[in-house]
N, C-alpha and C. Protein backbone atom coordinates (compact mmCIF):
# COMPACT_ATOMS: atom_id res chain seq x y z
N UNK A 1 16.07 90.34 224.98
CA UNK A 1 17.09 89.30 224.81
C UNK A 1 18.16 89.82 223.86
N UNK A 2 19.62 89.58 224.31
CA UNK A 2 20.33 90.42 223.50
C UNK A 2 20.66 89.21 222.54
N UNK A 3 20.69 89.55 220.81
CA UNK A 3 21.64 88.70 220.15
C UNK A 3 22.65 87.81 220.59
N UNK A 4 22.96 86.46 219.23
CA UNK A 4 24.08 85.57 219.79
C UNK A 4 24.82 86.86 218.77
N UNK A 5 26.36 86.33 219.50
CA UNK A 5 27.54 87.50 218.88
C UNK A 5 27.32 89.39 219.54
N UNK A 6 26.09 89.59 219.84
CA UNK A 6 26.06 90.94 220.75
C UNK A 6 26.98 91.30 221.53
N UNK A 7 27.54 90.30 222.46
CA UNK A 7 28.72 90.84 222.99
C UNK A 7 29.76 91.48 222.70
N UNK A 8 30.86 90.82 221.66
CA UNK A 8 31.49 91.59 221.27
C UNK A 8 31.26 92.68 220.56
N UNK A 9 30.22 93.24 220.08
CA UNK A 9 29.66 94.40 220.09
C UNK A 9 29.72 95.32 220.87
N UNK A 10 29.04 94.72 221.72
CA UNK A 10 28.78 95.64 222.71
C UNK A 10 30.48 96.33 223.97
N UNK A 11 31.42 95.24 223.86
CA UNK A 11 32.31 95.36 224.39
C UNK A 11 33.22 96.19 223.69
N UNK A 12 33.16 96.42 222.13
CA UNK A 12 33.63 97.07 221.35
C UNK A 12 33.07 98.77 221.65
N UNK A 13 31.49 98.65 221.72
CA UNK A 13 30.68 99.81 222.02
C UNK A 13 31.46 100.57 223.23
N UNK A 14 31.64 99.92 223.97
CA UNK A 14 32.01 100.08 225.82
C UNK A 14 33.31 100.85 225.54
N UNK A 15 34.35 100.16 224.71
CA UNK A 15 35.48 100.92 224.25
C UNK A 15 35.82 101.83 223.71
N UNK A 16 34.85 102.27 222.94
CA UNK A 16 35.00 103.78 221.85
C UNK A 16 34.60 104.40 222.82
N UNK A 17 33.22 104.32 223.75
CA UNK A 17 32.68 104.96 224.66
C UNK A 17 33.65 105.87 225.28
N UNK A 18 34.53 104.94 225.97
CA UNK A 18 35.25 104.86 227.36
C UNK A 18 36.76 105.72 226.59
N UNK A 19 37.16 105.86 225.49
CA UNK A 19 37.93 106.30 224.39
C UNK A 19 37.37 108.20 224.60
N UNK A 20 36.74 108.13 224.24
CA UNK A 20 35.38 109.75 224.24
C UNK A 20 35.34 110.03 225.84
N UNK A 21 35.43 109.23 226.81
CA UNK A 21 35.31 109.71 228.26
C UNK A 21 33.74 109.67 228.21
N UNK A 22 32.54 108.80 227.52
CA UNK A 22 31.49 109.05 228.05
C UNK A 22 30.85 107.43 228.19
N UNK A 23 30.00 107.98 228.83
CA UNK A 23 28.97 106.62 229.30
C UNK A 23 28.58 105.76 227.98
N UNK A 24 28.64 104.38 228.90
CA UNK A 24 27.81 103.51 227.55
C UNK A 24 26.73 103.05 228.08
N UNK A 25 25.92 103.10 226.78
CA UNK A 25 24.08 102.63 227.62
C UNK A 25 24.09 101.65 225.94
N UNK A 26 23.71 99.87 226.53
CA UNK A 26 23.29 99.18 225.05
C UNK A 26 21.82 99.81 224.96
N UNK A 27 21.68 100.73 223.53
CA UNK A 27 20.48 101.16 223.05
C UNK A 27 19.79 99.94 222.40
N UNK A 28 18.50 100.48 221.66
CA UNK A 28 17.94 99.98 220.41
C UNK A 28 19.09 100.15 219.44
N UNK A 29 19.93 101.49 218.69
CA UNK A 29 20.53 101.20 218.51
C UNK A 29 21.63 100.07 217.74
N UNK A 30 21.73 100.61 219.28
CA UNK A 30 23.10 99.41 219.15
C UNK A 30 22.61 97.62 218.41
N UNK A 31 21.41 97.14 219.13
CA UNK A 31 20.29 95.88 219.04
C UNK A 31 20.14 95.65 217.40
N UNK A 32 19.72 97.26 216.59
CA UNK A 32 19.47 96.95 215.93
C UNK A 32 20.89 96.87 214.60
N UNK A 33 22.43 97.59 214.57
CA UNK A 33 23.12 97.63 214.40
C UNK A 33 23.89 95.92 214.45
N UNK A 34 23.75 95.38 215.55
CA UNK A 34 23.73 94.19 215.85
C UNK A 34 22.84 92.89 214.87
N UNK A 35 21.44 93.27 214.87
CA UNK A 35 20.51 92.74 213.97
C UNK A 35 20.89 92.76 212.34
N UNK A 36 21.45 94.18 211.96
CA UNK A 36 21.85 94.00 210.36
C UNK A 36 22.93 93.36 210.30
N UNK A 37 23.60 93.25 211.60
CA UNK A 37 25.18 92.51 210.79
C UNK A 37 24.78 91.09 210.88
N UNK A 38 24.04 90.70 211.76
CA UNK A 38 23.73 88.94 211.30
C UNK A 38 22.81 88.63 210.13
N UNK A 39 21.74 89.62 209.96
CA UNK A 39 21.23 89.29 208.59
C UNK A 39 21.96 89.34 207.65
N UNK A 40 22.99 90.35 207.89
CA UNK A 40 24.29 90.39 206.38
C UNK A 40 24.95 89.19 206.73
N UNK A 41 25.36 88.83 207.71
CA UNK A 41 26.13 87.80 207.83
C UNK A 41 25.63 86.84 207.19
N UNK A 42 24.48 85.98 207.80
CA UNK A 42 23.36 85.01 207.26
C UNK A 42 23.44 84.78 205.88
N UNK A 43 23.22 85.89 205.30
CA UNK A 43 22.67 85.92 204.11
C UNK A 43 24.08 85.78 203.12
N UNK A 44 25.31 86.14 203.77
CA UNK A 44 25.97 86.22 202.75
C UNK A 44 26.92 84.15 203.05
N UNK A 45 26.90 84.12 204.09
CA UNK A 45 27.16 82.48 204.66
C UNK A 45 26.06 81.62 203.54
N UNK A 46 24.45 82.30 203.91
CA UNK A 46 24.06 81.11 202.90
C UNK A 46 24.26 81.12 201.53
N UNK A 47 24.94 82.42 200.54
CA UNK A 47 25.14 82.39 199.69
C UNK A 47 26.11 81.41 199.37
N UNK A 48 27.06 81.94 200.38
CA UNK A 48 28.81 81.05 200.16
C UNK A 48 28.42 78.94 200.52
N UNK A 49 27.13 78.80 201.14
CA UNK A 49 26.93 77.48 201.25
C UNK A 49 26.14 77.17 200.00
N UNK A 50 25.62 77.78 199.24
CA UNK A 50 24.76 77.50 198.32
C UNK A 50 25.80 77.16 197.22
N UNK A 51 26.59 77.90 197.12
CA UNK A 51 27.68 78.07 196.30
C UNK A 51 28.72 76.38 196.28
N UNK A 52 28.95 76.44 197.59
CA UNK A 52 29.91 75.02 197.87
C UNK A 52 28.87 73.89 197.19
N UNK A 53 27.55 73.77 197.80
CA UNK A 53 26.54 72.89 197.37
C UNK A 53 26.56 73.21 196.07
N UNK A 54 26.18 73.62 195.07
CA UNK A 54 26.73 73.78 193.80
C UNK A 54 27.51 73.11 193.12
N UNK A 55 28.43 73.55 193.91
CA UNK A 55 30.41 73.08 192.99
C UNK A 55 30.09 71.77 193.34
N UNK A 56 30.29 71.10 194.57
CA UNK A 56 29.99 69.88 194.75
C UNK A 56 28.89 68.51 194.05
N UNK A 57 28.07 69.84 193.48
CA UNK A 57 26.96 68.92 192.90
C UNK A 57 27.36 68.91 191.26
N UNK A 58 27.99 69.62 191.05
CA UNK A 58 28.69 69.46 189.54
C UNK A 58 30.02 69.14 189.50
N UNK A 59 30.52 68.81 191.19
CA UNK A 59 31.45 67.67 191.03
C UNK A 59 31.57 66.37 190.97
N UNK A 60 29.97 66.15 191.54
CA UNK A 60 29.67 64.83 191.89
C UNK A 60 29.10 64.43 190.37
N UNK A 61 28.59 65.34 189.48
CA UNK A 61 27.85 65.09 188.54
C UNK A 61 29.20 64.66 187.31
N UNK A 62 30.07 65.58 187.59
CA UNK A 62 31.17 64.92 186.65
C UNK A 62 31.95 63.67 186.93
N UNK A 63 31.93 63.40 188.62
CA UNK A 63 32.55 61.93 188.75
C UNK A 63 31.73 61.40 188.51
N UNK A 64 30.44 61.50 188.08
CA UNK A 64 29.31 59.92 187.71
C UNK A 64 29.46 59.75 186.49
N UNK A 65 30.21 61.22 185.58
CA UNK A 65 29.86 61.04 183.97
C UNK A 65 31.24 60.30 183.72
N UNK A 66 32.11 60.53 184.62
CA UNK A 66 33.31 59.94 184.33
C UNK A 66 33.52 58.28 184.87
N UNK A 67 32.88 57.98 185.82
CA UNK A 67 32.47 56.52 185.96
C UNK A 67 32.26 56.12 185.22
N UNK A 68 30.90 56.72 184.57
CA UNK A 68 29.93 55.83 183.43
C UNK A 68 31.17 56.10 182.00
N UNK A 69 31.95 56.93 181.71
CA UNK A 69 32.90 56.99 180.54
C UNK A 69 33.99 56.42 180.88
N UNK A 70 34.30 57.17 181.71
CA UNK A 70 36.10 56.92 181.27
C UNK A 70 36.68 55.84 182.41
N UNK A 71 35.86 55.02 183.22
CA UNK A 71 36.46 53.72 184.22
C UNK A 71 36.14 53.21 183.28
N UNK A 72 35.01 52.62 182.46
CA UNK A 72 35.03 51.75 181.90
C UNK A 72 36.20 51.53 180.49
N UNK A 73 36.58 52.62 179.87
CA UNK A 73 37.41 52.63 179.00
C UNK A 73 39.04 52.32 179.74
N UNK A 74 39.60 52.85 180.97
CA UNK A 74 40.24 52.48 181.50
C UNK A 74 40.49 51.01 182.33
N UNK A 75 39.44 50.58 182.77
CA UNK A 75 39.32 49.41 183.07
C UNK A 75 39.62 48.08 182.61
N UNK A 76 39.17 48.39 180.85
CA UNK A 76 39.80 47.39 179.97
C UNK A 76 41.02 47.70 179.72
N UNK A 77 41.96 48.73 180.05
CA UNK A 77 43.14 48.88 179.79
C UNK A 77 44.11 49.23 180.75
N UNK A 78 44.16 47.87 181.68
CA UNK A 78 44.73 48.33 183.62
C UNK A 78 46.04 49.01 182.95
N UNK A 79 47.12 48.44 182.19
CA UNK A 79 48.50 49.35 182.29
C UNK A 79 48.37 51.05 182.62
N UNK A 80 47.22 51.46 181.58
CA UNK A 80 47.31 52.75 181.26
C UNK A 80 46.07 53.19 182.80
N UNK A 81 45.77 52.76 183.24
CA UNK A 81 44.69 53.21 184.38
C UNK A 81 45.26 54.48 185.30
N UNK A 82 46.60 54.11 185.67
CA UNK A 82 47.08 55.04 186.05
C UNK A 82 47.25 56.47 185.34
N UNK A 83 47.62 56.71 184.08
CA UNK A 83 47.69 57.63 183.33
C UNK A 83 46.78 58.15 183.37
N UNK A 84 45.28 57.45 183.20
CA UNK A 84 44.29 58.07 183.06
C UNK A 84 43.45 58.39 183.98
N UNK A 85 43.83 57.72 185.24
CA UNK A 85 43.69 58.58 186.61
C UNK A 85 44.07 60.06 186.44
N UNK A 86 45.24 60.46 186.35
CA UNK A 86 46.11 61.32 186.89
C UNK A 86 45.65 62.37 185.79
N UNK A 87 44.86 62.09 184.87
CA UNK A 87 44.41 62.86 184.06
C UNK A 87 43.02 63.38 184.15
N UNK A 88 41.98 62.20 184.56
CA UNK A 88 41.04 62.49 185.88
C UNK A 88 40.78 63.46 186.56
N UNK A 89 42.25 63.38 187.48
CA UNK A 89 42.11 64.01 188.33
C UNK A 89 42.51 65.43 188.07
N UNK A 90 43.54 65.46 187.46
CA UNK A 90 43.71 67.14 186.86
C UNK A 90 42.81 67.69 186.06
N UNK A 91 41.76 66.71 185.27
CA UNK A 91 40.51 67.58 184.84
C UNK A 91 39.58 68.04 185.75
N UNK A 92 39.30 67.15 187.13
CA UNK A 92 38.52 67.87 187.95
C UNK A 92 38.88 68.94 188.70
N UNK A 93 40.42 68.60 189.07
CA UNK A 93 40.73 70.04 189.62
C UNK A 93 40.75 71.33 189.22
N UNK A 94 41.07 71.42 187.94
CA UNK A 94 41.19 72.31 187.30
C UNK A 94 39.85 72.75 186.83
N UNK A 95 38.59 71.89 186.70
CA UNK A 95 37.61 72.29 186.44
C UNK A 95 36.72 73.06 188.11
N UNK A 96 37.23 72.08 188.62
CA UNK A 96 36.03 72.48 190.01
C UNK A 96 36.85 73.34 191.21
N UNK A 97 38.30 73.78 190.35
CA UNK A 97 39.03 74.06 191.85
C UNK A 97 39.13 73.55 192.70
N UNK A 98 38.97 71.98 193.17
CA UNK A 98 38.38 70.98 194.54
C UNK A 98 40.14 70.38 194.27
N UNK A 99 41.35 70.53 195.57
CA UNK A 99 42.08 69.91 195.45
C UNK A 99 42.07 68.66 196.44
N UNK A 100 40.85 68.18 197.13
CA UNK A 100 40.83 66.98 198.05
C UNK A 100 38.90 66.97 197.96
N UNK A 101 38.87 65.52 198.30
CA UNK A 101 37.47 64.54 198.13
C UNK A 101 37.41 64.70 199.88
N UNK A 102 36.48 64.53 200.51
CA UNK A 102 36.24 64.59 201.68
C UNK A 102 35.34 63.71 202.06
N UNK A 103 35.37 62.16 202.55
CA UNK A 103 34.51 61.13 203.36
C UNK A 103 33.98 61.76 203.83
N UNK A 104 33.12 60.86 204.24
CA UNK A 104 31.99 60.71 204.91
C UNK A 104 32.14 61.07 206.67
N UNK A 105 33.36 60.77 207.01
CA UNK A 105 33.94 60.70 208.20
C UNK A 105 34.87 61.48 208.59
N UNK A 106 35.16 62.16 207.30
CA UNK A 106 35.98 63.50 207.71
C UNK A 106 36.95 63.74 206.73
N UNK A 107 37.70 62.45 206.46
CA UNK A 107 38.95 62.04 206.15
C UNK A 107 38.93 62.93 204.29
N UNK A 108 40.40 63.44 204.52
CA UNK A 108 40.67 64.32 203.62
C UNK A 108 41.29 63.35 202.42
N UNK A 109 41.22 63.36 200.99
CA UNK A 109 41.83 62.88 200.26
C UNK A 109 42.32 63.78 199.07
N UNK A 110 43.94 63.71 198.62
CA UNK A 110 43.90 64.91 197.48
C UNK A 110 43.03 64.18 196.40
N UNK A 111 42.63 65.22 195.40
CA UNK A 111 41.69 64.35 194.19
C UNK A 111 42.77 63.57 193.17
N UNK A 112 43.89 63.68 193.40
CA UNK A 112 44.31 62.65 192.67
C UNK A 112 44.54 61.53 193.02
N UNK A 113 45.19 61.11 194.12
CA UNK A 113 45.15 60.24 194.76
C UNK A 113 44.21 59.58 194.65
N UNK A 114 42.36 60.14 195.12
CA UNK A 114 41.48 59.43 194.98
C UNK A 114 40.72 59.04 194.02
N UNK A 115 41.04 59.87 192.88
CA UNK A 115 41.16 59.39 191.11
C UNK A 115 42.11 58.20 191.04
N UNK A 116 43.13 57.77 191.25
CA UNK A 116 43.88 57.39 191.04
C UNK A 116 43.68 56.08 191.56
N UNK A 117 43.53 55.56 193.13
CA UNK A 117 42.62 54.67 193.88
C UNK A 117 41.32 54.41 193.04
N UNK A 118 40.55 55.27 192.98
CA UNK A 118 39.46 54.63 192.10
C UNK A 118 39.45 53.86 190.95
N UNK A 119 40.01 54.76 190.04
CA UNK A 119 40.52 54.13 188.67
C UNK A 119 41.50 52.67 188.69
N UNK A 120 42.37 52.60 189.51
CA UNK A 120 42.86 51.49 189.51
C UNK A 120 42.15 50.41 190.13
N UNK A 121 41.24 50.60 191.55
CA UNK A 121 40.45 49.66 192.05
C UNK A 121 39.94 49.25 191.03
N UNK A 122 38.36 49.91 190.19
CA UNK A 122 38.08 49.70 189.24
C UNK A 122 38.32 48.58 188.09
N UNK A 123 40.04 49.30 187.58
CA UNK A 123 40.46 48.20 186.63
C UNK A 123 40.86 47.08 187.17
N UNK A 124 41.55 46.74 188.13
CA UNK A 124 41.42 45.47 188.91
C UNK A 124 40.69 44.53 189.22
N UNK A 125 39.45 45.44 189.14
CA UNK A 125 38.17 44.60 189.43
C UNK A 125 37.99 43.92 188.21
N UNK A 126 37.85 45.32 187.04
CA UNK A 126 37.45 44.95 186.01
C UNK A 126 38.09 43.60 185.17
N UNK A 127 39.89 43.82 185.42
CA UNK A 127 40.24 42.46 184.90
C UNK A 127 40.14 41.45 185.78
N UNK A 128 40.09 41.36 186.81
CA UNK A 128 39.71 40.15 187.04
C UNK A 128 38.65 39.08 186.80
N UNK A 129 37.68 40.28 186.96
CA UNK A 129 36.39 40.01 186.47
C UNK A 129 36.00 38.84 184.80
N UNK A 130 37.28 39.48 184.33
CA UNK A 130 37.25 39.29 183.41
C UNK A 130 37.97 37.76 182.77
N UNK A 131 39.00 37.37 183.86
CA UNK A 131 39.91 35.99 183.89
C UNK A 131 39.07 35.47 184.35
N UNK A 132 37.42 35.47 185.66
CA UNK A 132 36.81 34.57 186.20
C UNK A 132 35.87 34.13 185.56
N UNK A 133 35.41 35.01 184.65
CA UNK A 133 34.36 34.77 183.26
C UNK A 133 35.01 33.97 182.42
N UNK A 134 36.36 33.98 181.64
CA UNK A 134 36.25 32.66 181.02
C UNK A 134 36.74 31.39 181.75
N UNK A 135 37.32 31.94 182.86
CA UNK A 135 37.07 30.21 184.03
C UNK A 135 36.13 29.76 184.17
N UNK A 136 35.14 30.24 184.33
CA UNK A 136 33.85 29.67 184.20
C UNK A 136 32.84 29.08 183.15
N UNK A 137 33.25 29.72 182.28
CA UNK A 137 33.15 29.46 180.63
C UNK A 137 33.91 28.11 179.90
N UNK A 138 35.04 28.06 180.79
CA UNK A 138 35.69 26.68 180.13
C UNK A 138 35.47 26.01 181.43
N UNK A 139 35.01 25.70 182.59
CA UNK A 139 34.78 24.99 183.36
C UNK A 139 36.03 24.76 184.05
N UNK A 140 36.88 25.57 184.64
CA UNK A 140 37.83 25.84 185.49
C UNK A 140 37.47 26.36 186.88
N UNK A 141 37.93 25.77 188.03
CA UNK A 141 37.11 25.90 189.33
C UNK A 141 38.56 26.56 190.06
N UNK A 142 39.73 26.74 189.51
CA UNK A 142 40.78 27.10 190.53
C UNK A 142 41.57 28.41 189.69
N UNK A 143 42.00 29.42 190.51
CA UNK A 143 42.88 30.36 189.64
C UNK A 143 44.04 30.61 190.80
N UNK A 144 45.34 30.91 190.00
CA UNK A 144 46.29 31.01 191.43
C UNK A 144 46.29 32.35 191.33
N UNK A 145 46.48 33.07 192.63
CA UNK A 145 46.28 34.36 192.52
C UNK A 145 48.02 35.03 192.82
N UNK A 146 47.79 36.45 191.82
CA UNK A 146 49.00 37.36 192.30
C UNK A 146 48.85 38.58 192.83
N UNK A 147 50.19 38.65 193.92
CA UNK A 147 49.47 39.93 194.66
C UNK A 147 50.92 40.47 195.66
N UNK A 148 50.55 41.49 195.97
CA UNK A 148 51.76 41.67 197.12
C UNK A 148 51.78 40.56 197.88
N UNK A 149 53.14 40.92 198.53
CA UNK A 149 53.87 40.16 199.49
C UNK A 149 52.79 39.24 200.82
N UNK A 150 52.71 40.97 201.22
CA UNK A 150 51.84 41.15 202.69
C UNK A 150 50.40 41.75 202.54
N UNK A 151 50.04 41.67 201.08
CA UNK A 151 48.44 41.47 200.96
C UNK A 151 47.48 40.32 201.26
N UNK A 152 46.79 40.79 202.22
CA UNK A 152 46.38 39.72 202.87
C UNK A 152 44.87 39.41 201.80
N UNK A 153 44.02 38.08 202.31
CA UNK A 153 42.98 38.23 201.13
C UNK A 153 41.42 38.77 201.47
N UNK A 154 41.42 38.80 202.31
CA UNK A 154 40.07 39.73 203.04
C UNK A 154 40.41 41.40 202.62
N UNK A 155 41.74 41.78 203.25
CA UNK A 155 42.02 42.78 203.67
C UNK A 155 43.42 42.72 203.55
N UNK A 156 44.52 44.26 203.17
CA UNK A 156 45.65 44.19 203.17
C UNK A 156 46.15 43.74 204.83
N UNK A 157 45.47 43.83 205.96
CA UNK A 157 46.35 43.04 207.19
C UNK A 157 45.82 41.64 207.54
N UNK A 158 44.66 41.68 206.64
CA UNK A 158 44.40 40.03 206.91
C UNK A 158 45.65 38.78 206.86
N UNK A 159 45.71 37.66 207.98
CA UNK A 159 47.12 37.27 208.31
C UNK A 159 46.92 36.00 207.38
N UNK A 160 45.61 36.14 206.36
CA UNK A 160 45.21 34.95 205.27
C UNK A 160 45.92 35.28 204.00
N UNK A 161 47.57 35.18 204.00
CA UNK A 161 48.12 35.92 202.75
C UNK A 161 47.50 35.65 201.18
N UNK A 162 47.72 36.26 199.94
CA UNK A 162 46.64 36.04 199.02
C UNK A 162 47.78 35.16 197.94
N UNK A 163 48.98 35.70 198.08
CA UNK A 163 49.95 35.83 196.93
C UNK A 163 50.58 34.27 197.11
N UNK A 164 50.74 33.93 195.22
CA UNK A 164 51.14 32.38 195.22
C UNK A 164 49.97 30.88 195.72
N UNK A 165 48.70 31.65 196.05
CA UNK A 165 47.85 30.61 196.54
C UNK A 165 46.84 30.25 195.59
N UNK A 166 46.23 29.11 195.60
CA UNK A 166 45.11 28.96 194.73
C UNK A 166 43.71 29.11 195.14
N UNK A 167 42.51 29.48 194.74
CA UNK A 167 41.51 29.95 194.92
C UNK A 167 40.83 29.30 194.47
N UNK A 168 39.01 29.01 194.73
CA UNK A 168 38.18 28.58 193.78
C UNK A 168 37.68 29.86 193.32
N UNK A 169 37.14 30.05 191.88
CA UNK A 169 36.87 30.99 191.11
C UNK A 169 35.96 31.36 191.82
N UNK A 170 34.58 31.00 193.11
CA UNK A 170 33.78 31.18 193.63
C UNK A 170 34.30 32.86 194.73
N UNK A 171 35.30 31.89 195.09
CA UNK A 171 35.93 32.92 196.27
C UNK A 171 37.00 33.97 195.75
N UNK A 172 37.06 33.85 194.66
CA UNK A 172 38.31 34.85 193.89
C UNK A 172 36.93 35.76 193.27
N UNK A 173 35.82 35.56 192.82
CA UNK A 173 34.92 36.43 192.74
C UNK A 173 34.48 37.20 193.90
N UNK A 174 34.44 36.77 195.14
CA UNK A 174 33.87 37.02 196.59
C UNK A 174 34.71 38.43 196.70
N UNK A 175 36.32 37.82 196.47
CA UNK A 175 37.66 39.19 197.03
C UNK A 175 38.48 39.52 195.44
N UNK A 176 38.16 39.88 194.47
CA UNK A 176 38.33 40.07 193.27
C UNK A 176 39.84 40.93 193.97
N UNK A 177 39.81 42.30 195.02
CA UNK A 177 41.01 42.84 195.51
C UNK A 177 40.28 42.84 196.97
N UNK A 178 42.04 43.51 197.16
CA UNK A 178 41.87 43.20 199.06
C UNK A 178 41.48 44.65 199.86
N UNK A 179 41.87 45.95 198.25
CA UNK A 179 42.05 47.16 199.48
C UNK A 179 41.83 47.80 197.74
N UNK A 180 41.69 49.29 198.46
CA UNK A 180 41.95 50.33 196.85
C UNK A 180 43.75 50.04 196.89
N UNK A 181 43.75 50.47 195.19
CA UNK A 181 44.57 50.52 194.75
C UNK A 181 45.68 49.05 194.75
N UNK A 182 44.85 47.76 194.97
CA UNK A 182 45.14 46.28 194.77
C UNK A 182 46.15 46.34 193.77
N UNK A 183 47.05 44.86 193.85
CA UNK A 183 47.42 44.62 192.45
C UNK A 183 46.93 43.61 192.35
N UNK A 184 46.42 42.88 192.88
CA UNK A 184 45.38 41.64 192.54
C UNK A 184 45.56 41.28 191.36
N UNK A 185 45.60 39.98 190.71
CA UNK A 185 45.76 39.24 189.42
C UNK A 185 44.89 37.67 189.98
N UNK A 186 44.19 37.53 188.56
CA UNK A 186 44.46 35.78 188.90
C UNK A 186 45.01 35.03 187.67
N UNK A 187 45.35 33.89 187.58
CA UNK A 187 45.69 33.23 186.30
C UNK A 187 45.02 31.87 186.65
N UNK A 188 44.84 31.38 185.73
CA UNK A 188 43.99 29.95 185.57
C UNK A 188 44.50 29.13 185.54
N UNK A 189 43.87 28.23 186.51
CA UNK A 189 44.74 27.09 186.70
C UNK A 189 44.17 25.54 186.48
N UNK A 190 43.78 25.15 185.11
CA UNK A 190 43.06 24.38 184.76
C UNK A 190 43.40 23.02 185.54
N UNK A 191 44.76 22.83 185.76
CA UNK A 191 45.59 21.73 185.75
C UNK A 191 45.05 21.73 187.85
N UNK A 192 44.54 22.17 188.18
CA UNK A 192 44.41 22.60 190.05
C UNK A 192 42.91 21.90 189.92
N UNK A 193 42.02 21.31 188.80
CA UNK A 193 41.02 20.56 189.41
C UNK A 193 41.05 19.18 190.41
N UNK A 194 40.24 19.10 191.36
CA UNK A 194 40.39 18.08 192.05
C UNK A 194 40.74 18.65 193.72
N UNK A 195 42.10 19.33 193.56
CA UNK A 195 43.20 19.73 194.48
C UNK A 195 41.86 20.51 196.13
């Protein structure tokens, strides 16, 4: 059975042959010439995969240390979230050489961008989180929410617009934001009981 990739070998073989004016016969040889270049190959592919698995795993290990640190320090401070995205993200690049995050599904993201999306989702969440806790605390059941234009409240195309409407704190917890990188707000609306 000849090797996968033997062919072009062997068609290469056929050519020097035919170059010289003499016959080509595939030897042992040739089989086994064939055999070291895929073990070199192999071996040096699984190095270079071991390697990616690696970087990746001490990339993943620094976005968890940076979750657990620096969203939460950013989170309480949405203005600056952005800044400290973008700072995020130039520490990982520069640390891991990785200039894009790669889904699950294929989809390419540069790492700042998806620093940047994160960190702000995050603080969005986080303040809101944070206006529905003392609504609840003073016994406030409505918050009016702020938001883009054409942010919808499921989802940015949801045709349920979010912006200028009032909410019960129940369901403003449910969709805290609609999409990454939300501007989602709520404000309290003590005076909306009953309504």
């Amino acid at each position: 059975m000849v090797q996968e990739g033997a062919e072009p070998a062997r068609q290469a073989a056929r050519s020097a042959a035919a170059i010289l004016g003499q016959p080509f016969e595939w030897t042992a040889i040739h089989q086994d010439t064939v055999r070291a270049l895929t073990t070199d190959t192999y071996s040096d592919m699984l190095r270079r995969t071991q390697e990616a698995v690696r970087t990746a795993g001490a990339f993943y290990r620094a976005c968890r240390a940076a979750a657990r640190h620096d969203l939460p320090l950013l989170a309480a401070d949405r203005p600056r979230a952005l800044a400290g995205a973008r700072a995020l993200a130039d520490r990982l690049a520069a640390t891991y050489r990785l200039d894009h995050v790669v889904y699950r599904g294929g989809t390419r993201m540069p790492v700042r961008a998806w620093a940047e999306a994160a960190l702000l989702t995050r603080a969005a969440v986080a303040s809101n989180a944070g206006t529905l806790a003392v609504a609840r605390e003073h016994g406030i059941s409505h918050v009016e929410v702020s938001d883009g234009y054409d942010c919808g409240w499921t989802s940015h195309p949801d045709p349920d617009k979010a912006v200028r409407t009032l909410r019960t704190v129940e369901d403003a917890a449910e969709w805290p934001i609609s999409h990454p990188r939300c501007t989602r707000a709520f404000g309290l609306r003590p005076d909306a009981e009953g309504m």
